[in-house]
XYZ file of C-alpha atoms in Angstrom:
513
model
C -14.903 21.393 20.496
C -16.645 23.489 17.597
C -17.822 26.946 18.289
C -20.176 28.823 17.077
C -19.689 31.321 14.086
C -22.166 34.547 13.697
C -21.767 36.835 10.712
C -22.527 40.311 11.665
C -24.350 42.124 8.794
C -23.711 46.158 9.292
C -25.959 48.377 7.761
C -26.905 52.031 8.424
C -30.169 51.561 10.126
C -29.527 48.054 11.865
C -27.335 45.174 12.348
C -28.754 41.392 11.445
C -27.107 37.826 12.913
C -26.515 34.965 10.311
C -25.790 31.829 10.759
C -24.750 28.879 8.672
C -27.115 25.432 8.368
C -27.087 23.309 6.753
C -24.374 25.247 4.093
C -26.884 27.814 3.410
C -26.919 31.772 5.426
C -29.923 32.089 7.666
C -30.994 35.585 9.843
C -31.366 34.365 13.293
C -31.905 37.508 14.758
C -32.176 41.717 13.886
C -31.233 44.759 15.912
C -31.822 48.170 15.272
C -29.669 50.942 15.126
C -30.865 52.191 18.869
C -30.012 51.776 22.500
C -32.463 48.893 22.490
C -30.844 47.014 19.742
C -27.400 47.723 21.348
C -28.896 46.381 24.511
C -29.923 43.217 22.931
C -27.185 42.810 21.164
C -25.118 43.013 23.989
C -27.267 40.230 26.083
C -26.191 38.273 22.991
C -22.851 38.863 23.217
C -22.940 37.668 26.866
C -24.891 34.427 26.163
C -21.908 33.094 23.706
C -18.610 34.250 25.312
C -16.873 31.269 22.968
C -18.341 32.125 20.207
C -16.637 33.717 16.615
C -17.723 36.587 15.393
C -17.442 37.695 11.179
C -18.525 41.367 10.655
C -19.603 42.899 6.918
C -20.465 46.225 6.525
C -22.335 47.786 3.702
C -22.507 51.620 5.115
C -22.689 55.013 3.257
C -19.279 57.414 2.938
C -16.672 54.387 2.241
C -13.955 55.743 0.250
C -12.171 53.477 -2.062
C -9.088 54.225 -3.956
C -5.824 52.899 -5.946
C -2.467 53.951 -4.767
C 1.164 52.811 -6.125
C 3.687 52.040 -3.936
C 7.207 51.840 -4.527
C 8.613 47.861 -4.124
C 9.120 46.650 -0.521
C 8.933 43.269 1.544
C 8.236 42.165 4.931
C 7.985 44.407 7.864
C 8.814 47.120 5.284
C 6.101 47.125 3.483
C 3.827 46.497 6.322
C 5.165 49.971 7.640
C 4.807 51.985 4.384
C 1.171 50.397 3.848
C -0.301 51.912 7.467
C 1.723 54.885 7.464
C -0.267 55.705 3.667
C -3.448 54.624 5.487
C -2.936 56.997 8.449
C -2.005 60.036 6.221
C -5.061 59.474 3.961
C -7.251 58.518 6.684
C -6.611 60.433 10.212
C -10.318 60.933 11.659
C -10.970 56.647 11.020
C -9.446 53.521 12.409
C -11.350 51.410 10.295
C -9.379 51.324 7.116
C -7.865 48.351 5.061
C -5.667 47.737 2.057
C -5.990 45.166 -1.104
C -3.071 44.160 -3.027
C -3.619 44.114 -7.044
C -0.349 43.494 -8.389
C 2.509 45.405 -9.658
C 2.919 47.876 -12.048
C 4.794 47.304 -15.647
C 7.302 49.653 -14.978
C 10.866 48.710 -14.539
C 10.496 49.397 -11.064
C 7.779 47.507 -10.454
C 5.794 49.861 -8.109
C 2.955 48.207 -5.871
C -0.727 49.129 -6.876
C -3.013 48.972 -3.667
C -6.554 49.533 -3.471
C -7.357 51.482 -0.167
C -10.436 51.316 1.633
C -11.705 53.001 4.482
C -15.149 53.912 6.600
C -14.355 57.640 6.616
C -17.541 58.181 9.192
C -17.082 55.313 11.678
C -20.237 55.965 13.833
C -22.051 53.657 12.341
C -19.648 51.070 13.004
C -18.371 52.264 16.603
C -21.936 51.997 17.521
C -21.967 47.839 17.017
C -18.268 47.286 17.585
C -17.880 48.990 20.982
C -20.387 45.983 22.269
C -17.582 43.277 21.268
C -14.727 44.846 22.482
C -16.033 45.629 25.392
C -16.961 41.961 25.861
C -13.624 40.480 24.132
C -15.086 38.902 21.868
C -13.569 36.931 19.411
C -13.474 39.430 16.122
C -12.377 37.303 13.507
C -12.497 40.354 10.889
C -14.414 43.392 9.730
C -14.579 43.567 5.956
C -17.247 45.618 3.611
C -18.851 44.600 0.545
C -17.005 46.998 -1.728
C -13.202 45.288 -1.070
C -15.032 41.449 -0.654
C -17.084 42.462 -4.230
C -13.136 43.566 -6.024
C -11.182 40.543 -4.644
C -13.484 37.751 -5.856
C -16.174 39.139 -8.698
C -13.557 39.231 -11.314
C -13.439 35.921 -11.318
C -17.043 36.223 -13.020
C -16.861 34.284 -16.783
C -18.148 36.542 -19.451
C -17.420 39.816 -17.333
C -17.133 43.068 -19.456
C -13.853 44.745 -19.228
C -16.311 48.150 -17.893
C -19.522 46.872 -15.954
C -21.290 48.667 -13.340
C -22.626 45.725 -11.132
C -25.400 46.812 -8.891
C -26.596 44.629 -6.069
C -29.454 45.063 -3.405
C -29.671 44.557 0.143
C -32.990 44.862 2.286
C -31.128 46.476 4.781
C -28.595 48.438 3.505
C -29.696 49.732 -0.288
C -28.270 49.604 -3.608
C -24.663 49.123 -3.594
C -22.968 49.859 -7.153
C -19.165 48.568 -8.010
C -17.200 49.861 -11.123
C -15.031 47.401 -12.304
C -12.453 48.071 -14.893
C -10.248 45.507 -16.377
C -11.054 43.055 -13.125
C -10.200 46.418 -10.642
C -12.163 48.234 -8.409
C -12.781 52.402 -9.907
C -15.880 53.174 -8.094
C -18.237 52.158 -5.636
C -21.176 53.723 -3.688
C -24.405 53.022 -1.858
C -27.480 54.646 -2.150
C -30.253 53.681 0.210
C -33.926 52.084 -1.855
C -36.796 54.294 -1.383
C -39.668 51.340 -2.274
C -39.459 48.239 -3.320
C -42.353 48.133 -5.459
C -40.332 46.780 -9.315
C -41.381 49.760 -11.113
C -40.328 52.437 -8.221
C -37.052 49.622 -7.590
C -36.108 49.585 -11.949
C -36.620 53.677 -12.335
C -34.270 54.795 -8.923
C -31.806 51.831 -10.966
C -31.998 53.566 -13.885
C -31.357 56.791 -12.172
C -28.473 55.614 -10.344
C -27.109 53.709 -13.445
C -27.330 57.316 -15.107
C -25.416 59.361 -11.760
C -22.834 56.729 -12.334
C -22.101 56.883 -15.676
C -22.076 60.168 -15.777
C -19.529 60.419 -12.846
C -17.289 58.477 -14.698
C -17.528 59.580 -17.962
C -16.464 62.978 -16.061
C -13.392 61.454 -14.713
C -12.520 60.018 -18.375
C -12.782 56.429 -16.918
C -15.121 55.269 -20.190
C -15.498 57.126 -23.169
C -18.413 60.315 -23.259
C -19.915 58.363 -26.231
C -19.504 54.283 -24.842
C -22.309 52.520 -24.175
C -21.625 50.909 -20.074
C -22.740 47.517 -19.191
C -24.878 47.478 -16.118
C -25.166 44.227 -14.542
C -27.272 43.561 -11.761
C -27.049 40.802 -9.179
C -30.218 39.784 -8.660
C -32.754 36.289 -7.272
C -35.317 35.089 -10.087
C -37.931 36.827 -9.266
C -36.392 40.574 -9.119
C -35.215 39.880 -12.762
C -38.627 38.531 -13.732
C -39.883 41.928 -12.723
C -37.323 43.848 -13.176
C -36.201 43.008 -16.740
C -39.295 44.617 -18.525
C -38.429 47.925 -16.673
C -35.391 48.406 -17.388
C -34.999 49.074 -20.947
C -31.562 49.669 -22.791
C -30.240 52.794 -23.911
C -27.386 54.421 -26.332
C -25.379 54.675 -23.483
C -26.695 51.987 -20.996
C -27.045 47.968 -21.259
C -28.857 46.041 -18.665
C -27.401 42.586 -18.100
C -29.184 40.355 -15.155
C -26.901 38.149 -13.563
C -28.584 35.872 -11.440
C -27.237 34.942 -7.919
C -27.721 30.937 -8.450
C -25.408 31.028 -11.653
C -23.148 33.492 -9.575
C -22.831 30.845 -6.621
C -21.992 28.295 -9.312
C -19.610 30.045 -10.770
C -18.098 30.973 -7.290
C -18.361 27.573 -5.713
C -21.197 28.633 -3.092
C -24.236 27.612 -2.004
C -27.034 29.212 -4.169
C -28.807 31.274 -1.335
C -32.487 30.794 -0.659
C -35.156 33.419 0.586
C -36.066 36.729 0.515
C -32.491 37.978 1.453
C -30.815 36.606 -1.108
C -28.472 39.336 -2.217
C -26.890 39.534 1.580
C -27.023 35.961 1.732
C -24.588 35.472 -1.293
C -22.103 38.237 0.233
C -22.230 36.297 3.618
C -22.013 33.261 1.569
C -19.190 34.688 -0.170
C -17.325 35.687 3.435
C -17.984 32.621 4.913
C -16.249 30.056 2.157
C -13.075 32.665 1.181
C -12.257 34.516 3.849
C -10.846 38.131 2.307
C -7.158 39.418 2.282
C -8.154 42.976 3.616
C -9.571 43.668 7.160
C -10.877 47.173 8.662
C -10.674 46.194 12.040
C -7.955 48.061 14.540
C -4.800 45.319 15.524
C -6.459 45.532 19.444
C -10.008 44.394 18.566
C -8.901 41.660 16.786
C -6.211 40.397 20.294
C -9.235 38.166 21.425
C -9.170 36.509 18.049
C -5.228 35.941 18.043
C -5.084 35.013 21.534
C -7.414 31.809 21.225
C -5.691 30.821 17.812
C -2.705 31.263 19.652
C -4.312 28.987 22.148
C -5.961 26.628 19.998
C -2.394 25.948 17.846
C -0.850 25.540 20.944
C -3.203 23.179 22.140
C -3.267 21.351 18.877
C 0.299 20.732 18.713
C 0.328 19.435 22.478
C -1.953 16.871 21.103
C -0.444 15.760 17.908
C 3.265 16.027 20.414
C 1.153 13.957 22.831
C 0.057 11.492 20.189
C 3.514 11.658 18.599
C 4.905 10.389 22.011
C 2.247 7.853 22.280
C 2.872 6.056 18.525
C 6.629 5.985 19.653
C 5.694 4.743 23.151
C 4.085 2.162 21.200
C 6.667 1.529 18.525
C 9.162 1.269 21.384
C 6.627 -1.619 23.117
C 6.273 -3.188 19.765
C 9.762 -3.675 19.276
C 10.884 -4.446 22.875
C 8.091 -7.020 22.474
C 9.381 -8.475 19.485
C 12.736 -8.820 20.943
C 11.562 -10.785 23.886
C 9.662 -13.126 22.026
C 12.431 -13.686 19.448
C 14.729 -14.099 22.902
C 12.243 -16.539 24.030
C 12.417 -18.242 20.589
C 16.458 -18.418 20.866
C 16.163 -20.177 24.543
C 13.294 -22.766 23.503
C 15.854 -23.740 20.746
C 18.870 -24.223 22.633
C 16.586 -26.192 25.049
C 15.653 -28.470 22.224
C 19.388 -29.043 21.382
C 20.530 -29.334 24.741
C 18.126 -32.024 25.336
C 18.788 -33.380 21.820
C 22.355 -33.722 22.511
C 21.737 -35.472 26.343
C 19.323 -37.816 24.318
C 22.152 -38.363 22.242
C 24.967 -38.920 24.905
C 22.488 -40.849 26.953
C 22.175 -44.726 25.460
C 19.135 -46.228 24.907
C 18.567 -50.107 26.465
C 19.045 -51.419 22.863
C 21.890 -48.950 21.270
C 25.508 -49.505 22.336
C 27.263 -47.370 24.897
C 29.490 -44.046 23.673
C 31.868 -46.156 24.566
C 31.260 -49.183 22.976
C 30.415 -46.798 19.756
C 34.070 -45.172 20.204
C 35.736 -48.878 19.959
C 33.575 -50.208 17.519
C 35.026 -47.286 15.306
C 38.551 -47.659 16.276
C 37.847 -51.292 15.101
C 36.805 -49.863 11.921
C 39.226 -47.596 11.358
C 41.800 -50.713 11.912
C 40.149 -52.704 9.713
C 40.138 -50.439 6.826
C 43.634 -50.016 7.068
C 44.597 -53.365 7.456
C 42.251 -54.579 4.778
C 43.976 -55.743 1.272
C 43.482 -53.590 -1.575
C 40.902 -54.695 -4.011
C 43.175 -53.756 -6.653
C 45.561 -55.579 -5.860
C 42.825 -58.688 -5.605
C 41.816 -58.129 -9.224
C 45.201 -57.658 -10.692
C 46.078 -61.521 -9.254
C 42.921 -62.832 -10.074
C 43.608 -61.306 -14.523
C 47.289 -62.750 -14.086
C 45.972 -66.361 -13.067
C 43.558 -66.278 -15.528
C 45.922 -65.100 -18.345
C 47.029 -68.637 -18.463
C 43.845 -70.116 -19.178
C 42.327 -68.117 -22.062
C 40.046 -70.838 -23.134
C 37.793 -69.117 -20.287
C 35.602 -65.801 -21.572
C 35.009 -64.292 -18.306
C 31.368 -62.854 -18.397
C 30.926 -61.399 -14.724
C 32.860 -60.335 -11.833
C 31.086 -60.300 -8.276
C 32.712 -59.309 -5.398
C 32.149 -58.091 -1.651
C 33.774 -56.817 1.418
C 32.978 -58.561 4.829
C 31.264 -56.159 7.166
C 33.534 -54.051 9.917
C 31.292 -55.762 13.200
C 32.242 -59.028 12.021
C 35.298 -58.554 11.419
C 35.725 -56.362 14.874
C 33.593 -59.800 16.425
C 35.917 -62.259 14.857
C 39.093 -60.091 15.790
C 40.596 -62.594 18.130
C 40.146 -65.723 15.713
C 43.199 -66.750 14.356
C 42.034 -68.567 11.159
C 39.995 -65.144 10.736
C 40.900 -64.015 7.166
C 40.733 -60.630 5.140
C 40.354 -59.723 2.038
C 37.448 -59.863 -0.457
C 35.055 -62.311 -2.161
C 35.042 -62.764 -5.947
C 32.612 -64.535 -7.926
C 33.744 -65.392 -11.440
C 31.174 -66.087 -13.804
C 32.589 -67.591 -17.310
C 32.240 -70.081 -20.278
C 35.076 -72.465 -21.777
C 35.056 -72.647 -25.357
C 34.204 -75.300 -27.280
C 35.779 -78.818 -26.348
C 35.039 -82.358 -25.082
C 33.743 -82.020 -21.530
C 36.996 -84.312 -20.166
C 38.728 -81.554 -21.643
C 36.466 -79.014 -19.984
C 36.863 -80.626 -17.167
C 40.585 -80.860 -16.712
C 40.753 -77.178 -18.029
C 38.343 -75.897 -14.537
C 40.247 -77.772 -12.568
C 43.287 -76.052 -13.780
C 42.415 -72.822 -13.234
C 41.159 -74.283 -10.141
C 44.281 -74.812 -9.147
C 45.877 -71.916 -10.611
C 43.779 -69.324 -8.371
C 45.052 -71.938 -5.403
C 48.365 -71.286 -5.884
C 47.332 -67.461 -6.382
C 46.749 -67.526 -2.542
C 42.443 -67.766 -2.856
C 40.131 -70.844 -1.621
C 38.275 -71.445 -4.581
C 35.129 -72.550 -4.232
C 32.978 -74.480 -7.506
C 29.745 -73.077 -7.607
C 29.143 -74.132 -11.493
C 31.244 -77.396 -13.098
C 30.900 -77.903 -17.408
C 29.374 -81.256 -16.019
C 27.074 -80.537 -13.488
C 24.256 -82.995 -13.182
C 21.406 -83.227 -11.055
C 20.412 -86.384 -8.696
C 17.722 -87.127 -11.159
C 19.982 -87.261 -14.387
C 22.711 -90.261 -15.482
C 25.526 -90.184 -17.141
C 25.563 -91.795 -20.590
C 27.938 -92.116 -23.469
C 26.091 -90.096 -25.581
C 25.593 -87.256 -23.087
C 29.477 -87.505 -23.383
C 29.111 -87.478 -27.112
C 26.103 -84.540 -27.896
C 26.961 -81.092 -28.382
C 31.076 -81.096 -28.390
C 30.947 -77.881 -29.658
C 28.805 -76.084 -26.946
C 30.667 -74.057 -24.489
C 30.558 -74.923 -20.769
C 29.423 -72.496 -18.061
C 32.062 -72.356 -15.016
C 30.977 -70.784 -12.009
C 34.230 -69.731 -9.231
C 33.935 -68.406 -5.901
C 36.882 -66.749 -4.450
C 37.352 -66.467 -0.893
C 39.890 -64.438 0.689
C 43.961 -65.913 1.544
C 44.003 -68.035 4.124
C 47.208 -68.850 5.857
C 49.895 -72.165 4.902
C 48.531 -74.169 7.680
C 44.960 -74.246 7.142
C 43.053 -77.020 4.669
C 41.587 -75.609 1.475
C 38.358 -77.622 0.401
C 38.347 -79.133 -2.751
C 36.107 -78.192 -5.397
C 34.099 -81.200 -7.115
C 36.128 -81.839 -10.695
């Protein structure tokens, strides 16, 4: 849940409630420094108890000043800051410090610029209101410290410039800077603002200042000092022409849109523009110094406090949640990858029933088992083709009138064998095809020569079958005495098939001379 922020603008004759819209400062409301605006404010107060609550102050008699401070860290230096602050400022509780660095020394001493509201009526009179209520202070800060911290970050600022600013309700507030730090600064309340009456009490003011200055040897007697003034459009249309440089005075306008650039904020709008920018300014950077007292600003810690605490039970809560989830994922995961795992070894138990279970045209397991032990036995039993070939060359060695061309051969298949295992004529061994030419001769003597090698692979052990004779004729052709005669000089194709040893006792058939 968002609440609502008010910035508090304190000023010495009344106090005026902004509001952010829209990124630009609007006045919602005015109260003045009375009862009755106290009263009102306070009804206010009571209407947003959740509400945040920013407080500037541009009031008369704040003392600013640079201290050094020897080198110290922590709690230590937090201790040596407010016990400084309490011995240079005993009658106020509304004092802050601004760190600008460290001195070039060996040491390296600690230069601070103190502030503090050294007459705190003015602020008492609005703050007793929100402590009273416990309100949510978020911080009290004042135009002087808020104007060193972040104005000399200006481009183009002169190392001495006297900026001068003005607020409808508070006046003219005018800030020394030299080098970037914070010399001087003082308020001085408008008495019209009618441009000419507005330009001469600048000019006079300008004048007190430099004078002031020159007396504390801050600028030389002689130096001419840059006066810049923050101002809208139309104050430096009319303003401009007034205010004439001097020997020892230069008028600069620095408008507040190019400021806002140059600082990141919103350029403000309206008739209020100057207060606008500080608010502005407040809003978007929040400053390092604060002049309220540690117990107004309890409220303010105590719902931070709250609202950290509250955060980090969420994110813990949502932290818990994404592993709650993570957890579920993964546990998930696992039982669908589980389910995975027992669909499979479903599918392979019933894979391996379907295969131990025969089918009404496949063989039993056990029919399978002795079909391979018959195949096994077979193998071992059967010749070696090897062997075959080797007795096959040395019957042919005899006959080298025959150029063997090809050599076909093939094994007879294990279920016929394993169907013809109780056959006694069964034999084993391998068929041979021998396909061959005789060289050139009369085809008597081609005859007789394939019917000795007929004979010869007979008495090798094979049945030898004549697929292919030198004198094969067909039941359309004769035989003539001078198909005897023609071509003695062709070769003769032979054609042998080999069939495996039979035993003794059993007829060979005779192959067709």
């Amino acid at each position: 849940m968002r609440h609502a922020h008010y910035f508090l603008f304190i000023s010495d004759t009344a106090l005026s409630v902004w509001q952010r819209q829209a990124g630009q400062m609007q006045c919602s409301a005015r109260y003045p420094a009375d009862a009755e605006g106290v009263t009102r404010f306070e009804r206010l107060l009571a209407a947003q108890p959740q509400a945040l609550w920013s407080v500037l102050f541009d009031l008369q008699e704040e003392d600013c000043r640079i201290e050094t401070l020897p080198p110290a860290h922590g709690r230590d230096r937090l201790r040596l800051i407010t016990r400084r602050l309490q011995q240079l400022y005993r009658h106020t509780p509304y004092h802050a410090a601004l760190c600008l660095g460290r001195t070039e020394t060996p040491k390296r001493h600690e230069r601070l610029l103190f502030g503090a509201q050294t007459n705190p009526t003015p602020l008492a009179l609005w703050l007793a209101p929100l402590q009273a209520q416990q309100a949510r202070l978020v911080g009290l800060y004042s135009i002087s410290l808020l104007g060193a911290q972040h104005l000399p970050r200006l481009p183009a600022l002169p190392p001495h410039a006297l900026l001068i600013s003005h607020q409808a309700d508070s006046g003219l507030r005018q800030l020394y800077l030299e080098q970037g730090q914070l010399r001087f600064s003082r308020l001085s309340h408008v008495a019209s603002t009618e441009p000419a009456l507005l330009a001469a009490q600048i000019q006079e003011e300008a004048a007190k200042a430099r004078q002031y200055l020159a007396s504390l040897r801050a600028i030389d007697a002689q130096a001419a000092l840059t006066v810049c003034l923050l101002c809208e459009p139309e104050q430096e249309r009319a303003l401009q022409p007034q205010c004439q440089n001097t020997p020892l005075l230069e008028y600069r306008a620095l408008p507040l849109s190019a400021l806002a650039r140059a600082l990141k904020l919103p350029a403000p709008a309206g008739t209020q523009g100057s207060t606008a920018f500080w608010l502005s300014l407040l809003a978007q950077n929040r400053p390092q110094h604060d002049f309220a007292p540690a117990a107004m600003r309890v409220p303010y810690r105590a719902w931070r406090t709250g609202r950290a605490l509250y955060l980090a039970s969420a994110a813990v809560l949502l932290l818990g949640l994404g592993l709650a989830y993570h957890d579920w994922r993964q546990a998930e995961q696992a039982n669908q990858a589980e389910r995975l795992v027992a669909q499979r070894l479903a599918r392979v138990k019933d894979s391996q029933q379907a295969l131990l279970r025969p089918s009404a045209d496949e063989p039993s397991p056990a029919n399978l088992l002795q079909l391979s032990r018959h195949y096994q036995h077979y193998l071992a039993e059967q010749p070696r083709l090897a062997d075959s070939l080797l007795t096959v060359s040395q019957a042919l060695l005899a006959h080298p009138e025959y150029q063997l061309d090809e050599l076909i051969w093939s094994q007879d298949s294990p279920t016929s064998v394993a169907a013809e295992a109780g056959n006694a004529d069964h034999t084993r061994g391998p068929h041979i095809e021998l396909h061959g030419r005789l060289s050139a001769a009369a085809q008597r003597t081609q005859l007789a020569l394939s019917q000795q090698i007929i004979t010869s692979l007979r008495a090798a052990g094979y049945q030898v079958e004549a697929r292919q004779l030198p004198l094969d004729l067909r039941p359309d052709q004769h035989l003539t005495l001078s198909s005897e005669r023609a071509d003695q000089t062709a070769s003769a194709r032979l054609q042998l098939q080999l069939g495996p040893f039979k035993p003794s006792g059993q007829n060979h058939a005779e192959a067709a001379p």
